[in-house]
mmCIF file of C-alpha atoms in Angstrom:
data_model
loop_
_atom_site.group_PDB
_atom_site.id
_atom_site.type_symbol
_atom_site.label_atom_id
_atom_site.label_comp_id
_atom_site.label_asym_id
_atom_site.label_seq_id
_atom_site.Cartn_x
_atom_site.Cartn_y
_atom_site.Cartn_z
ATOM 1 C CA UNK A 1 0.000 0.000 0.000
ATOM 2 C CA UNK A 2 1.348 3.566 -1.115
ATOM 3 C CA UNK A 3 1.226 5.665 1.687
ATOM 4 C CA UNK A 4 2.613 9.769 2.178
ATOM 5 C CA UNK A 5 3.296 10.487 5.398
ATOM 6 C CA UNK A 6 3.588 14.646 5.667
ATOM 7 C CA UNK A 7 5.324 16.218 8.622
ATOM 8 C CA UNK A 8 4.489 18.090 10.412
ATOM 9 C CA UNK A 9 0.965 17.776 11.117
ATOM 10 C CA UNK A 10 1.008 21.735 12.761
ATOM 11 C CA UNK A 11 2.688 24.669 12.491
ATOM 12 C CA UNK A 12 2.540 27.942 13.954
ATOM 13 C CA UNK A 13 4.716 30.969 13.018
ATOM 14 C CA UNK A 14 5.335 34.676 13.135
ATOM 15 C CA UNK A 15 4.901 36.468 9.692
ATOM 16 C CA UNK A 16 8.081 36.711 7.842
ATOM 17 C CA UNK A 17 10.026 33.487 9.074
ATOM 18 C CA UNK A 18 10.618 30.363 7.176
ATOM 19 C CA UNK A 19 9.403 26.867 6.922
ATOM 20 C CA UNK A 20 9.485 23.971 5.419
ATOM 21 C CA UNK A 21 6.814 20.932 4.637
ATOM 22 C CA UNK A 22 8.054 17.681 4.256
ATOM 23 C CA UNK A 23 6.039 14.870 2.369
ATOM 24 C CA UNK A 24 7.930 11.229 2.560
ATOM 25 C CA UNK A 25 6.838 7.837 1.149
ATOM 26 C CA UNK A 26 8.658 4.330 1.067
ATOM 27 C CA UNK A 27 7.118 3.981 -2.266
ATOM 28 C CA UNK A 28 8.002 5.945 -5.801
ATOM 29 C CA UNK A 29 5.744 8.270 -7.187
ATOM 30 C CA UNK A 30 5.657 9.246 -11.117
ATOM 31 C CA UNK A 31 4.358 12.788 -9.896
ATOM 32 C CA UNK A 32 3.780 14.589 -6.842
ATOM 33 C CA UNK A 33 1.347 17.335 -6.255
ATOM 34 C CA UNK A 34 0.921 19.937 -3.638
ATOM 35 C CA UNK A 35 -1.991 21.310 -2.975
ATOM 36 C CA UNK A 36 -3.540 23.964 -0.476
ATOM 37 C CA UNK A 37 -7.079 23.809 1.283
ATOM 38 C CA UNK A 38 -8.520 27.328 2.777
ATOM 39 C CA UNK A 39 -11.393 25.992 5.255
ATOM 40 C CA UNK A 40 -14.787 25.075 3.808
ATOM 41 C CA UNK A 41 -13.199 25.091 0.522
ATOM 42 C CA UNK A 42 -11.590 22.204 -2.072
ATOM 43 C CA UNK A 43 -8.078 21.982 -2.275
ATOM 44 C CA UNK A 44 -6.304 24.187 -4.830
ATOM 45 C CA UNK A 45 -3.428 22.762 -6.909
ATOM 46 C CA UNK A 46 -0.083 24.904 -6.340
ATOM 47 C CA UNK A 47 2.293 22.724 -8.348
ATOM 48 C CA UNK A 48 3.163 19.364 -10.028
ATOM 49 C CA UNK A 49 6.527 17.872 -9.695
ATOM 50 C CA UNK A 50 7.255 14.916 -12.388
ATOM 51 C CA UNK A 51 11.133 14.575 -12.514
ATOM 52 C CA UNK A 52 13.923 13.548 -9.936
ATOM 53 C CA UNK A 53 15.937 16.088 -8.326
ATOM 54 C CA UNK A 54 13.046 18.479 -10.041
ATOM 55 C CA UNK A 55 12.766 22.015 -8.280
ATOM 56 C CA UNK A 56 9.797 24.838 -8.778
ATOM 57 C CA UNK A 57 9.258 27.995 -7.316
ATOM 58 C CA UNK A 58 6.197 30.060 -7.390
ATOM 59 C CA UNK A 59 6.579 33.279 -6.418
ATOM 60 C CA UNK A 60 7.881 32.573 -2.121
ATOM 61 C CA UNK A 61 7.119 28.906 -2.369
ATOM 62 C CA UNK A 62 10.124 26.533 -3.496
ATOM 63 C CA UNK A 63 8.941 22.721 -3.908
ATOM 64 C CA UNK A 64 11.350 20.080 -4.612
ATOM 65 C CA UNK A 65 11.243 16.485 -5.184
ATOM 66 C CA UNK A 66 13.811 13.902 -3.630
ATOM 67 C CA UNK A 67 16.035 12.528 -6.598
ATOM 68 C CA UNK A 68 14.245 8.648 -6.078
ATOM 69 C CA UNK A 69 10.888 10.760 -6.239
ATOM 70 C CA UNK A 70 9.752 9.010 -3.181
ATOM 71 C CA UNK A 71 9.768 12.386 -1.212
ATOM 72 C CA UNK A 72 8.828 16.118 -1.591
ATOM 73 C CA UNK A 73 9.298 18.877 0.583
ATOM 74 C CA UNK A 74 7.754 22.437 0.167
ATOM 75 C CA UNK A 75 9.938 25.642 1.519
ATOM 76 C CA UNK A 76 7.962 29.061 2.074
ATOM 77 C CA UNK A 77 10.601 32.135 2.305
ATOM 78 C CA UNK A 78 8.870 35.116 4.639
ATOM 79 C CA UNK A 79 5.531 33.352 5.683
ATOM 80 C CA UNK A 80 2.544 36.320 5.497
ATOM 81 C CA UNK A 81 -0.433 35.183 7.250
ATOM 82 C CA UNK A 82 -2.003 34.987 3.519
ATOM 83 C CA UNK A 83 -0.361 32.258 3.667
ATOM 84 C CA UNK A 84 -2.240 30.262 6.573
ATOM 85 C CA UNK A 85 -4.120 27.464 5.584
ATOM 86 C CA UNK A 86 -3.675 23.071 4.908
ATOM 87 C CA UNK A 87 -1.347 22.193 2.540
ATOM 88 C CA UNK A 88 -1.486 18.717 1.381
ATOM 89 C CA UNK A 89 1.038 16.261 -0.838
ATOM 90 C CA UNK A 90 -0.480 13.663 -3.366
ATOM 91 C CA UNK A 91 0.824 11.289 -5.446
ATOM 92 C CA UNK A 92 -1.114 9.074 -7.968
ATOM 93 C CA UNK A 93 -1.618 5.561 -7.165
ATOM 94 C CA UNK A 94 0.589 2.837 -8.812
ATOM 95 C CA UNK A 95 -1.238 1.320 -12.042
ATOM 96 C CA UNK A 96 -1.972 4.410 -13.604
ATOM 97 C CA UNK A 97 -5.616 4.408 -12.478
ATOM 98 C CA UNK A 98 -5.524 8.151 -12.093
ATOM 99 C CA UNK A 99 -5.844 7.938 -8.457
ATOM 100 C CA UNK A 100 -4.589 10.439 -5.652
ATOM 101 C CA UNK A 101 -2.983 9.093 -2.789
ATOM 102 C CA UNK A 102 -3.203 12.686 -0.449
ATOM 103 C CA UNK A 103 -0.635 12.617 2.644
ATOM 104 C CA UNK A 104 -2.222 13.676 6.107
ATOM 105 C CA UNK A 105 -1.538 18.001 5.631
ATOM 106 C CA UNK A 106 0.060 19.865 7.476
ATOM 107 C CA UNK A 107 -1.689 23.110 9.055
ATOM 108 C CA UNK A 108 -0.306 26.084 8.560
ATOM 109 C CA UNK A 109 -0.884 28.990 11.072
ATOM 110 C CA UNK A 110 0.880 32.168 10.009
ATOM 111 C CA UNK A 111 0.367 35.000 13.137
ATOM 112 C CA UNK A 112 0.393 38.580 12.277
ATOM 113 C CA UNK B 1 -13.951 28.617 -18.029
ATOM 114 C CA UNK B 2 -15.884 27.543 -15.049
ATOM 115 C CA UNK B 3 -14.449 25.387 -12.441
ATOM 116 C CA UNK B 4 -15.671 22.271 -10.992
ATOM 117 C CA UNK B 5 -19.096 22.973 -9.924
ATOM 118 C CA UNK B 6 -20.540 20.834 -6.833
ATOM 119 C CA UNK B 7 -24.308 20.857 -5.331
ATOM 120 C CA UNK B 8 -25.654 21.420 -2.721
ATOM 121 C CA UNK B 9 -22.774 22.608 -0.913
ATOM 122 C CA UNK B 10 -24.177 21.303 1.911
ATOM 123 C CA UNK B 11 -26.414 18.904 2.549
ATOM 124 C CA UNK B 12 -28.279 17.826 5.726
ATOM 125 C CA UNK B 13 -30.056 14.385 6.237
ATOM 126 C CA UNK B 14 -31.535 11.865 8.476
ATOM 127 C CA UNK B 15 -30.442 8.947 9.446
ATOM 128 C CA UNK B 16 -32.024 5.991 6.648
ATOM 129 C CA UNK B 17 -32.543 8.808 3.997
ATOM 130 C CA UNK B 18 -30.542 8.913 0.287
ATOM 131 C CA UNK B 19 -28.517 11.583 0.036
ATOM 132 C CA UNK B 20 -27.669 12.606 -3.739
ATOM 133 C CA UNK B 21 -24.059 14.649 -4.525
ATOM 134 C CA UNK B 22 -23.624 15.789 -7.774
ATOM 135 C CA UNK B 23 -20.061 17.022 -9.904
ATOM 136 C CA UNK B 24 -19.970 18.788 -12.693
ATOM 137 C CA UNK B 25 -16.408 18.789 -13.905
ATOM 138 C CA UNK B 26 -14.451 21.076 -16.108
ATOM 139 C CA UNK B 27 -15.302 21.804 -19.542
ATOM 140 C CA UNK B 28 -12.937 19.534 -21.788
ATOM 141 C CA UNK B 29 -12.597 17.226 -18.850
ATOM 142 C CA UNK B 30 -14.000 13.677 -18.880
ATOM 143 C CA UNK B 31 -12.426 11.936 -16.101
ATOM 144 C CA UNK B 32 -13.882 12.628 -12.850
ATOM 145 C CA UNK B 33 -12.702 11.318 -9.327
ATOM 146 C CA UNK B 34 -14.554 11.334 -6.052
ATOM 147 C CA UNK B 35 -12.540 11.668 -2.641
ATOM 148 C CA UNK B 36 -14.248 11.997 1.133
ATOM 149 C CA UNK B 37 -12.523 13.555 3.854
ATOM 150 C CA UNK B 38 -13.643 12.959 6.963
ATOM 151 C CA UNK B 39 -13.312 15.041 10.236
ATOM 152 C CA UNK B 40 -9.038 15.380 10.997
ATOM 153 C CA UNK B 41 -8.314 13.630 8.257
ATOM 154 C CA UNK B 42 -6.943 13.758 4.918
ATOM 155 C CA UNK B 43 -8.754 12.989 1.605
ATOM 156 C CA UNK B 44 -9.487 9.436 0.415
ATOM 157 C CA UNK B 45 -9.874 8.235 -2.822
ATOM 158 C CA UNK B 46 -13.256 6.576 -3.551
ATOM 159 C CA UNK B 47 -14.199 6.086 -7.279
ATOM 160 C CA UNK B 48 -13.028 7.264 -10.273
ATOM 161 C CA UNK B 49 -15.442 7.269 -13.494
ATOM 162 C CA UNK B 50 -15.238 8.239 -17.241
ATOM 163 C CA UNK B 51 -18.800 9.083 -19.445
ATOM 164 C CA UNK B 52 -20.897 5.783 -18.355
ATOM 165 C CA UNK B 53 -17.715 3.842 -17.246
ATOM 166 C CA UNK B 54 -16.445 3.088 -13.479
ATOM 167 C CA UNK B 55 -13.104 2.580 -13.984
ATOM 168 C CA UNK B 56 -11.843 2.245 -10.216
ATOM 169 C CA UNK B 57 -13.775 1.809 -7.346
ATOM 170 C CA UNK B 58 -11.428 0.658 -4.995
ATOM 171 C CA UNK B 59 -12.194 3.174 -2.304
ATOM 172 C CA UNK B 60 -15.812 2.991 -2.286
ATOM 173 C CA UNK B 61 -17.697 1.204 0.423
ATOM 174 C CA UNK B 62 -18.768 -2.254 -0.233
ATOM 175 C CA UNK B 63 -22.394 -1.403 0.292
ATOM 176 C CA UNK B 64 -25.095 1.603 0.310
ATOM 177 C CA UNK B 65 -22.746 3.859 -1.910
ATOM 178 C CA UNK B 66 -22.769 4.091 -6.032
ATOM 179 C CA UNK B 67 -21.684 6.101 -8.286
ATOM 180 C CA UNK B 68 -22.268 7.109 -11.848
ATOM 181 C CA UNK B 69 -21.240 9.690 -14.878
ATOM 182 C CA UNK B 70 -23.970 9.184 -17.485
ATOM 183 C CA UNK B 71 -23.589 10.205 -20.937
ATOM 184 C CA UNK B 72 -25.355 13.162 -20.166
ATOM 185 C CA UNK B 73 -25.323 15.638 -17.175
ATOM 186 C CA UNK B 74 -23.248 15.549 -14.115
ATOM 187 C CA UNK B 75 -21.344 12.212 -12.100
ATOM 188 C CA UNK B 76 -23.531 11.699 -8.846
ATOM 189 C CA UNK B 77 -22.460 10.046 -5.864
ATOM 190 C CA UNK B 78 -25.878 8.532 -4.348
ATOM 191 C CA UNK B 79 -25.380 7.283 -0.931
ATOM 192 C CA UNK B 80 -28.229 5.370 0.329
ATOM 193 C CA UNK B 81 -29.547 4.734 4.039
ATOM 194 C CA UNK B 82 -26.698 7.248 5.319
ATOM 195 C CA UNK B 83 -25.621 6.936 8.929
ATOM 196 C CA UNK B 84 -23.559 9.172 11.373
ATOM 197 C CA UNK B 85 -20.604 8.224 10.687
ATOM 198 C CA UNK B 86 -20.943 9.029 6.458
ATOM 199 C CA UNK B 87 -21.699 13.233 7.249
ATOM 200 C CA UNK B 88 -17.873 14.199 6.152
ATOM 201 C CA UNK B 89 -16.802 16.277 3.345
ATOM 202 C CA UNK B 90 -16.968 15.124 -0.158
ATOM 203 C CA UNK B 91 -15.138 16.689 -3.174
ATOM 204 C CA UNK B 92 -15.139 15.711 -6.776
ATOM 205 C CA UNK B 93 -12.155 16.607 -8.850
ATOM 206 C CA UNK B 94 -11.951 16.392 -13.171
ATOM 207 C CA UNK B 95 -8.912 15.734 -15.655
ATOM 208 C CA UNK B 96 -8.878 16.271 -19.026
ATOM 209 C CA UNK B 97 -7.310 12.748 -19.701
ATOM 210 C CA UNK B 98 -5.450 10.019 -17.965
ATOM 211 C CA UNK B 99 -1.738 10.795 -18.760
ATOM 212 C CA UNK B 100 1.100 10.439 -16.026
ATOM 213 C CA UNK B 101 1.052 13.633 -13.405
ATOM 214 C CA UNK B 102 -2.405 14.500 -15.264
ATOM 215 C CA UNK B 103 -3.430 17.102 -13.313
ATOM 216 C CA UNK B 104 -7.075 16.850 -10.638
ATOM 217 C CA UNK B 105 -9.058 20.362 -10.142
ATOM 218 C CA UNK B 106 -11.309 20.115 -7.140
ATOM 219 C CA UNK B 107 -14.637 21.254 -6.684
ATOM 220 C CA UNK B 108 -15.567 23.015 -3.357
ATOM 221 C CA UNK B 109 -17.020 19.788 -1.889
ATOM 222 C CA UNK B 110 -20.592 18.983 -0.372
ATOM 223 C CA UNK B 111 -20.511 18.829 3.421
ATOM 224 C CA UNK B 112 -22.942 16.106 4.435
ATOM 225 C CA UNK B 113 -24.456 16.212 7.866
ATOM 226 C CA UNK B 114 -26.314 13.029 9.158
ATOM 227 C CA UNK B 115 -28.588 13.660 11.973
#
């Protein structure tokens, strides 16, 4: 069974410091996604990583995945409290059955 | 281009009634995926469908749920004689196509309560 295991579960920080997301799985993963949830809402896709070793940035968020692409991690540079909110890893499901396998999330809590 | 569009976004129901949750996905986009997330807990994959096709239902309970995408109008997730413990969240998300790292847009979800 493919499993992500995110860590960690909660964070709380002051606005402008930095943090990072991890997302880890025994398994490999042809993709990973992150995606962030805003309460009573659906989760919103941020980014896609497909290759080893591949790194993105979007705009104060830097995601990387792990070279065997059985791990992710996602860095935010000067948290604002815009950003406060879930933030959840998937990866799709061995046998290309389109599939999301979603990690636990880790809340984000970003204090003025 | 509209999003995925969900209804109702909430929904309230009895214990023993059918509740009904409909998706409709993105224009151009005929995959469509249902996940529930219950209360402190991440999402879970239940069924994934293409126009009049189940093509994984590996996460759906064995009994009382179903699912369908007819040829025409939206995929609805019917969940019949609902107890307590189904009221959790449940979002539908659309792909254009089934390609590796293919891409899932999520709707806003239906929140079901079961009274």
């Amino acid at each position: 069974t493919q499993l992500l295991e995110q860590s960690p579960q909660f964070l709380s920080i002051q606005e402008g410091e930095n943090l990072t997301v991890y997302c880890n799985s025994s398994s490999v993963f042809s993709s990973l996604q992150w995606y962030r949830q805003e309460p009573g809402e659906g989760p919103v896709l941020l980014v896609t990583v497909v290759t080893g070793g591949e790194v993105k940035k979007l705009k104060r968020l830097t995601f990387q995945f792990g070279d065997a692409r059985k791990d992710s991690s996602l860095h935010i540079t000067a948290a604002q409290p815009g950003d406060t909110g879930l933030y959840l890893c998937a990866g799709h499901g061995s046998g290309n059955t389109g599939k999301l396998i979603f990690g636990q999330g880790t809340t984000l809590q970003v204090k003025p | 281009n509209a999003g995925v569009m969900q209804n109702p976004r909430h929904l309230v129901r009895r214990r023993g009634q059918e509740a009904r949750l409909r998706c409709s996905p993105m224009k151009g986009h005929s995959h469509v995926y249902w996940y529930r997330q219950l209360p402190e807990e991440g999402l879970k994959f239940m069924v994934y469908l293409q126009k009049e096709n189940i093509i994984d239902e590996s996460g759906m309970p064995k009994e009382r749920f179903s699912a369908e995408f007819p040829k025409e109008g939206p995929s609805i997730l019917r969940i019949q004689q609902v107890v307590r413990g189904d009221s959790a969240a449940y979002f539908c998300a659309s792909s254009p196509s089934l390609v590796p790292g293919q891409e899932q847009y999520f709707g806003p979800g239906t929140r079901l309560t079961v009274t």
